[in-house]
Coordinates of C-alpha atoms in Angstrom, one line a residue:
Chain A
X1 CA 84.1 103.1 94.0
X2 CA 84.6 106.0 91.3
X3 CA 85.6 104.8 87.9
X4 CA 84.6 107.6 86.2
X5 CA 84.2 111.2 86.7
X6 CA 81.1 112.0 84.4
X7 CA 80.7 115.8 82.8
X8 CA 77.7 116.8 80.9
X9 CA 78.0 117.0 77.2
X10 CA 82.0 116.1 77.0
X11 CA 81.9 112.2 77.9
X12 CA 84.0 110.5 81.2
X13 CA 87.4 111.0 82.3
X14 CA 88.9 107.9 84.1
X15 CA 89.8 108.3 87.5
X16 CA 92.4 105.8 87.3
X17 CA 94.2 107.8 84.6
X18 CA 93.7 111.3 86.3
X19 CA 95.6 110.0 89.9
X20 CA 98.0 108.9 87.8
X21 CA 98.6 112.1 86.6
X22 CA 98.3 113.3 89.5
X23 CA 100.9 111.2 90.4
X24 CA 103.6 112.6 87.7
X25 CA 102.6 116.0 89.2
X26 CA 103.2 115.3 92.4
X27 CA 106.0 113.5 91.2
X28 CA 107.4 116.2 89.1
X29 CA 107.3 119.0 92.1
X30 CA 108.9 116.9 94.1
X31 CA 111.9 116.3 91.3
X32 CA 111.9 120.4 90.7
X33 CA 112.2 120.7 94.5
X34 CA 115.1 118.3 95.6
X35 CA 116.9 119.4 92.5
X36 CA 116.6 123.7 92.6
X37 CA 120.7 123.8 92.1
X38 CA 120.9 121.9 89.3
X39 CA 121.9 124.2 85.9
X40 CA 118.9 123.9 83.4
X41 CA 120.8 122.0 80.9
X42 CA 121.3 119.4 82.7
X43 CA 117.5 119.4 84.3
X44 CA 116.6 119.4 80.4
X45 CA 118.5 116.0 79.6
X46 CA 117.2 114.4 82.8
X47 CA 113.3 116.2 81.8
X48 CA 113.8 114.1 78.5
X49 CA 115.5 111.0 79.9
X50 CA 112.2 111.1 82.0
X51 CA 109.9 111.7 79.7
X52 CA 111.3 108.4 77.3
X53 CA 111.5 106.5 80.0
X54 CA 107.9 107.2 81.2
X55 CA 106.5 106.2 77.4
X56 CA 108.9 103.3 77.6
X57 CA 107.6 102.4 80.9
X58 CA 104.3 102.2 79.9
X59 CA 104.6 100.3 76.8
X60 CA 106.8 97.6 78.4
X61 CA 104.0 97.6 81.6
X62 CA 101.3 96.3 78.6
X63 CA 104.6 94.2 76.9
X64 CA 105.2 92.0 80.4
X65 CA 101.7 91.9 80.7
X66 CA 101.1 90.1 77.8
X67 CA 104.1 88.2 77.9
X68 CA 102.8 87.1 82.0
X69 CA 99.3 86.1 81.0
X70 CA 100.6 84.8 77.5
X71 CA 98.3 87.1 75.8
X72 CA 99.0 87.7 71.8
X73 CA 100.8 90.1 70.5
X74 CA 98.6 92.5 69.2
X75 CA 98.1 96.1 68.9
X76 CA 94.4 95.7 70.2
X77 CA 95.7 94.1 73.1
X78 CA 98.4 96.8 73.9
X79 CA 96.3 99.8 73.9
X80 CA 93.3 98.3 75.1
X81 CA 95.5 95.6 77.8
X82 CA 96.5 96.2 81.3
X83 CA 99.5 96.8 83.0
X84 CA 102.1 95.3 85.0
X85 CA 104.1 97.9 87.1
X86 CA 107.4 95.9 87.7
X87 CA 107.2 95.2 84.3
X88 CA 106.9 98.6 83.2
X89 CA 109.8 99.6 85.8
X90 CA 112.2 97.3 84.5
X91 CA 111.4 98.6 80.8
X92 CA 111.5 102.0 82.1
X93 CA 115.6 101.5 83.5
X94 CA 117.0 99.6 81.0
X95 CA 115.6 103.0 78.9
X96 CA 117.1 105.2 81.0
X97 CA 120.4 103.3 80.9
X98 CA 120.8 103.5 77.4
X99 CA 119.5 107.1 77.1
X100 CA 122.3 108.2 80.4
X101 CA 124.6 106.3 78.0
X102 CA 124.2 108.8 75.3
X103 CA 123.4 111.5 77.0
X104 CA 126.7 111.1 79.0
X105 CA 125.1 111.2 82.6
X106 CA 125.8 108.8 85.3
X107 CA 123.5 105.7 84.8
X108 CA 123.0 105.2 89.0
X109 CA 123.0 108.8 89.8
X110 CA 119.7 109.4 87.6
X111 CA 117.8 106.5 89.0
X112 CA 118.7 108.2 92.5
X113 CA 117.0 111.3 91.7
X114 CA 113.9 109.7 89.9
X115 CA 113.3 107.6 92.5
X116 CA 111.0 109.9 95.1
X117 CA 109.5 110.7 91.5
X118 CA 108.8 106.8 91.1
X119 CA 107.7 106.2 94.4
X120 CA 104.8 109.4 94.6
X121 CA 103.6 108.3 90.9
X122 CA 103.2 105.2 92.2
X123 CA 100.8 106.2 95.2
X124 CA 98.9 107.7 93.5
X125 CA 98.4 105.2 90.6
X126 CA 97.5 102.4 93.4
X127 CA 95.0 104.8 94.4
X128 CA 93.6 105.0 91.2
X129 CA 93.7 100.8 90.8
X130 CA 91.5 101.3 94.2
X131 CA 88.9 103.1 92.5
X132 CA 89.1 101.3 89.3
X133 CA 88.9 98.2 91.7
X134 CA 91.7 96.3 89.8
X135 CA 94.5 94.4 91.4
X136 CA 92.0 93.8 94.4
X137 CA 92.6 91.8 97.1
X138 CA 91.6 88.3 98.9
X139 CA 88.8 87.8 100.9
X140 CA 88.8 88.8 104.7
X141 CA 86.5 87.9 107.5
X142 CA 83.7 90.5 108.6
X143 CA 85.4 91.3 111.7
X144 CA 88.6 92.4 110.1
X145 CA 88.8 95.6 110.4
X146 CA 89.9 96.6 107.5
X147 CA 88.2 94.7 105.0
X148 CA 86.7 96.2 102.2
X149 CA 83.1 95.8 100.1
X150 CA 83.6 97.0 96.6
X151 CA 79.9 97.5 95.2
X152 CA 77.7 95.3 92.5
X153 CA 79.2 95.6 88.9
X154 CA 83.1 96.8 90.3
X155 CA 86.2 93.9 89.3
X156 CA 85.7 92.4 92.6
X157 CA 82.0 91.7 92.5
X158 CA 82.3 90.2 88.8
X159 CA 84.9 87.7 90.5
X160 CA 83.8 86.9 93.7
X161 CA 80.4 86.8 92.3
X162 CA 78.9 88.7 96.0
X163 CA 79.8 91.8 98.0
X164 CA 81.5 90.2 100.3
X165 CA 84.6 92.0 102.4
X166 CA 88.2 92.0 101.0
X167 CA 91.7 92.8 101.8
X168 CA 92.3 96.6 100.1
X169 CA 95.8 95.4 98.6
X170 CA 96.2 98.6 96.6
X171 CA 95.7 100.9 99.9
X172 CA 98.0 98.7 101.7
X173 CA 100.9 99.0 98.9
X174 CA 100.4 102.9 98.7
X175 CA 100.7 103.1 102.3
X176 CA 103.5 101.1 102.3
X177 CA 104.8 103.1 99.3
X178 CA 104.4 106.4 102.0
X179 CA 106.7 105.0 104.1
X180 CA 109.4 103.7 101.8
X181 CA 109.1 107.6 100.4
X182 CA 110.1 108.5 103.8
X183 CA 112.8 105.6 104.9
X184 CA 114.5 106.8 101.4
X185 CA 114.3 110.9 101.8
X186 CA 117.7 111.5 103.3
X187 CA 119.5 108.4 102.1
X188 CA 122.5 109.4 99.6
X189 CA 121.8 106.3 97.8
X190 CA 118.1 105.8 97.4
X191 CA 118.2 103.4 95.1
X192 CA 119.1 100.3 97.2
X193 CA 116.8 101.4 100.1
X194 CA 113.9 101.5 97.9
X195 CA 114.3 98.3 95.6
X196 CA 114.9 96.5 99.3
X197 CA 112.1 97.4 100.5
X198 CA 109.7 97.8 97.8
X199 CA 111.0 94.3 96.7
X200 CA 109.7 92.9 100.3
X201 CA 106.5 95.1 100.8
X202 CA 104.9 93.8 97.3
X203 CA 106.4 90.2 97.7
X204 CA 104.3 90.1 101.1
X205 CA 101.4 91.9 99.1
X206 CA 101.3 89.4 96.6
X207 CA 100.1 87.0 99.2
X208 CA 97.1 88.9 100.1
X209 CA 96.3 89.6 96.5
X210 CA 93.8 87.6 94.6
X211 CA 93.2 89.3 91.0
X212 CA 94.9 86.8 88.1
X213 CA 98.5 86.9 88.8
X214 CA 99.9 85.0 85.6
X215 CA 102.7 82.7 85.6
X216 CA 106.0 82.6 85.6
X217 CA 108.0 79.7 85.6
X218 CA 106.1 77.6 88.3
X219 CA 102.7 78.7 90.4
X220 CA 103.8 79.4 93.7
X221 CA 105.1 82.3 93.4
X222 CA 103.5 85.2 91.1
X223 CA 105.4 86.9 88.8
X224 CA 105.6 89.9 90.8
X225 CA 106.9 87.7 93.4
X226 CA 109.6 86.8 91.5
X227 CA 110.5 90.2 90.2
X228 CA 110.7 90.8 94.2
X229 CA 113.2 88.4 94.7
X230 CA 115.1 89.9 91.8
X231 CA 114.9 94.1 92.8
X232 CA 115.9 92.7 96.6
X233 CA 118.9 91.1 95.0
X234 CA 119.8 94.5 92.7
X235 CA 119.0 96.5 95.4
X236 CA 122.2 94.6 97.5
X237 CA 124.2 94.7 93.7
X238 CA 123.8 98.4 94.2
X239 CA 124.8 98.6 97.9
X240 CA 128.3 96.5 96.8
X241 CA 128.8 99.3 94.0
X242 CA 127.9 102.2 95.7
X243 CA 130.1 101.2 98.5
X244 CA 133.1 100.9 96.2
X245 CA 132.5 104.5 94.5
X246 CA 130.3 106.6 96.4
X247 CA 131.8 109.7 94.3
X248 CA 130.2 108.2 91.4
X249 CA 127.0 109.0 92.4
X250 CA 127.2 112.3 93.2
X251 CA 129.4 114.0 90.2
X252 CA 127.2 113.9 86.6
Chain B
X1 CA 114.7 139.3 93.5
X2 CA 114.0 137.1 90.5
X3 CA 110.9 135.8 90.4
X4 CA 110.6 131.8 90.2
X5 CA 109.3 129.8 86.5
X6 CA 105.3 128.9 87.1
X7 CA 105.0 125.2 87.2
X8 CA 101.4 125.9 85.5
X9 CA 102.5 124.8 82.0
X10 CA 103.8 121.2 84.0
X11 CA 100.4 120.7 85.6
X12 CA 98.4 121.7 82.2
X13 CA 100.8 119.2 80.3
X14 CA 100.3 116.4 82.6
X15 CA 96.5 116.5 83.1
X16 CA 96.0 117.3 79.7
X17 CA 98.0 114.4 78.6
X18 CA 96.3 111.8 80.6
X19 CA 93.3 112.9 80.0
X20 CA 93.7 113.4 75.9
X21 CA 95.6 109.9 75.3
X22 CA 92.5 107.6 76.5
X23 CA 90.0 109.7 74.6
X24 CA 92.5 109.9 71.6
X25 CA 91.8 106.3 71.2
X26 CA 88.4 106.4 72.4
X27 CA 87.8 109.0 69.0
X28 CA 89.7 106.4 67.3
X29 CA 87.5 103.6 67.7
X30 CA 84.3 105.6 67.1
X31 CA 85.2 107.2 64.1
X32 CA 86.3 103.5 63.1
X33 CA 83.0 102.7 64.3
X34 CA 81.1 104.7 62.4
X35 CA 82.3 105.1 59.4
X36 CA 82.0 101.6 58.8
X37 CA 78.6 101.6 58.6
X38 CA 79.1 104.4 55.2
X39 CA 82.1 103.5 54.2
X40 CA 83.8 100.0 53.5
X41 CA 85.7 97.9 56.1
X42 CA 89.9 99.7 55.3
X43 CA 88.7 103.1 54.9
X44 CA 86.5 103.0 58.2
X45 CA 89.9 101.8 59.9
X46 CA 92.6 103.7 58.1
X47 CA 90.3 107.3 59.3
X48 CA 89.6 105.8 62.8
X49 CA 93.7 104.8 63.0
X50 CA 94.6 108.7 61.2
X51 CA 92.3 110.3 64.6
X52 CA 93.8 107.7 66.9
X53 CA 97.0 108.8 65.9
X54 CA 96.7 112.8 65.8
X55 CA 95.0 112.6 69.2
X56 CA 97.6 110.8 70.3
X57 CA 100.5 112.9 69.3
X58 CA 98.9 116.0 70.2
X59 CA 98.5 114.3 73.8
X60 CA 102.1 113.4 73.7
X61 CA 103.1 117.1 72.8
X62 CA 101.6 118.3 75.2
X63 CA 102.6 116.5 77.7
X64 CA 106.3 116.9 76.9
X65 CA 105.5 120.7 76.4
X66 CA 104.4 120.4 80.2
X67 CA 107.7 118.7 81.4
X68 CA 110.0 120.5 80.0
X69 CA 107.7 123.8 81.0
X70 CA 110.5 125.0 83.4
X71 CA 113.8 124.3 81.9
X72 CA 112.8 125.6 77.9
X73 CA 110.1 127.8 78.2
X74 CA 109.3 129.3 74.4
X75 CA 110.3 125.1 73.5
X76 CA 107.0 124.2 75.7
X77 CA 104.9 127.0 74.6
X78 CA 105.1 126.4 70.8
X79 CA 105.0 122.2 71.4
X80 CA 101.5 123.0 73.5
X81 CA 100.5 125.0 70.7
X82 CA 100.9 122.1 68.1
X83 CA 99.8 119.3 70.6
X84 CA 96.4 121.8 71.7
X85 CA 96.3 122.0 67.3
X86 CA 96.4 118.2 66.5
X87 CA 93.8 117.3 69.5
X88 CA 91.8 120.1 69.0
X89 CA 91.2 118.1 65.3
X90 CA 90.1 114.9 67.0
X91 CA 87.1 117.2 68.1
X92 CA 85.4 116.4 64.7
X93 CA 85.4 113.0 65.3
X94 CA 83.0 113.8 68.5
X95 CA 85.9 113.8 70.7
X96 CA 84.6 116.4 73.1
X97 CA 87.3 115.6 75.7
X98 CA 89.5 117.4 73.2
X99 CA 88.3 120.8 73.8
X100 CA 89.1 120.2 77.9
X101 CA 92.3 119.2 76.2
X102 CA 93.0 122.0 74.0
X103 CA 91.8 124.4 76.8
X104 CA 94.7 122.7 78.6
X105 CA 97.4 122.9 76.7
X106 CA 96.5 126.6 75.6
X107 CA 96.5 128.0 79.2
X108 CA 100.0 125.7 79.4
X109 CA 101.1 127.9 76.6
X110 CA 100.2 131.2 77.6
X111 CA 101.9 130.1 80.7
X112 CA 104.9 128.7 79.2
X113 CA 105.2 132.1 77.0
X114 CA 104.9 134.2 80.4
X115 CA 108.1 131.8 81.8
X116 CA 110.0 132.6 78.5
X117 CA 110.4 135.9 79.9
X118 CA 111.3 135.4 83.2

């Protein structure tokens, strides 16, 4: 485990934050690539859509946060909090809805092409929970192969309170995350693909996970669980849309 | 054959950003930190929130400046000026994360510039 990348005489740069950025690059090139043809002014509006929506994102990642572990409302606790990515996500599109709104671009058609840009982030940032060994998993027996020790002083150790081998949740969802990147590559509409089975990889996760989930509701489903159930059920709102006006998606 | 935009500025922006909004707060927090020990309690936290703040918004810059890189060029270049400016402040405050920063962001704009004229 890495937390920190230490360099003499200008302090530590976290890890965690740097494969996130990562991430965005990744991300980014990926966005430039799939859209070459597109004129600039339009790839300026969607740069900025982006942009907001990535701030958004984040903010309303620390905002569901505290509003799932019924934390206060403070500014201490939303620069110094954690993060809930569905959360965040949810935050992020209901940004990017009103900004396509004003910016007179089709609302699904964005989404579309953000999504590969969404999905690579997002590898990368469970990589960076792995090292920061947050959103850890349960424990595993010693024979499972791929069970994982996180060292003395890591998340893990403080709450199991031994080194003892666990499931590595975060490697599992960025795996899956991998393959959802490539079930959703040629799809025309990426969007329900990728909500489907994002929706079902992390509501399977969940069950596997064993950092505090927070409440929602009632306890036995997570939070994350529920948001599951709910981007599975948008995912098949977007199917019965797209399949009425598939033009919509591909005109701005 | 034209030659295609750098995505230099983008990968300056990004890095520079991540890496300059933690310490912005960081910088923050210790000038908070220490000036309460000269200074009374409000003016410790109003100069710990002012670098907070500039770090912050330099970060920001720049990391806008970085994704807009490709599509407005001289845009980028003078917004990773301002942002490298306003982090490259938080440097008083013992921030020296903020000269990796400013490094950043002025390599994004010397690449952004070079775009411009592409």
């Amino acid at each position: 485990m890495i937390e920190y990348i230490e360099i003499d005489g200008f302090g530590s740069i976290s890890l965690y934050n740097l494969l996130i950025g990562i991430g965005v690059i990744f991300g980014l090139l990926l966005f430039e690539n799939n859209n070459k043809k597109l004129p600039e002014r339009v790839k300026f509006k969607l740069y900025n859509i982006l942009f907001l929506s990535f701030i958004f994102g984040f903010l309303g990642a620390r905002i569901s946060d505290l509003f799932f572990f019924s934390k206060a409302i403070s500014i201490n606790n939303l620069i110094y909090g954690s993060s809930t990515f569905m959360g965040g996500l949810m935050f992020a599109v209901i940004f990017s809805f009103i900004s396509t709104t004003f910016a007179r671009i089709n609302f699904f058609y964005v989404i579309n092409i953000f999504i590969p840009f969404i999905i690579i982030s997002h590898v990368f940032g469970r990589l960076g929970c792995f090292f920061a060994g947050c959103c850890y998993g349960a424990e595993t027996t010693n024979n499972f192969f791929l069970g994982v020790k996180f060292p003395v002083d890591s998340i893990p150790y403080f709450h199991y309170g031994d080194v003892i081998p666990i499931h590595p949740t975060q490697l599992y969802e960025s795996f899956g995350l991998i393959i959802i990147l490539f079930l959703t590559k040629n799809k025309k509409n990426k969007i329900t693909p990728y909500l489907m089975y994002y929706g079902i990889l992390r509501f399977i996760i969940e069950f596997y996970r064993n950092d505090p989930r927070g409440g929602l509701l009632f306890d036995f489903f997570s939070p994350s669980q529920f948001l599951s159930i709910l981007f599975i059920c948008l995912g098949l709102f977007v199917k019965w849309k797209y399949g009425r006006s598939t033009t919509r998606t591909t005109f701005l | 054959m034209s030659k295609e935009k750098s995505s230099v500025p983008m990968i300056m922006g990004v890095i520079g950003g991540v890496i300059g909004l933690p310490a912005a707060v960081c910088a923050g927090a210790c000038v908070a930190g220490l000036s309460s020990l000269s200074e009374s309690t409000q003016d410790a936290s109003d100069l710990g929130s002012f670098y907070l703040w500039m770090g912050v918004i330099g970060a920001l810059l720049g990391l806008y400046a970085g994704i807009i890189g490709k599509s407005k060029s001289k845009l980028s270049a003078v917004l990773f000026l301002a942002g490298g400016f306003l982090s490259g402040i938080t440097m008083i405050a013992g921030n020296m994360l903020a000269l990796i920063v400013l490094i950043l962001f002025l390599i994004g704009a010397g690449f952004s510039f070079k775009n411009s004229k592409i």
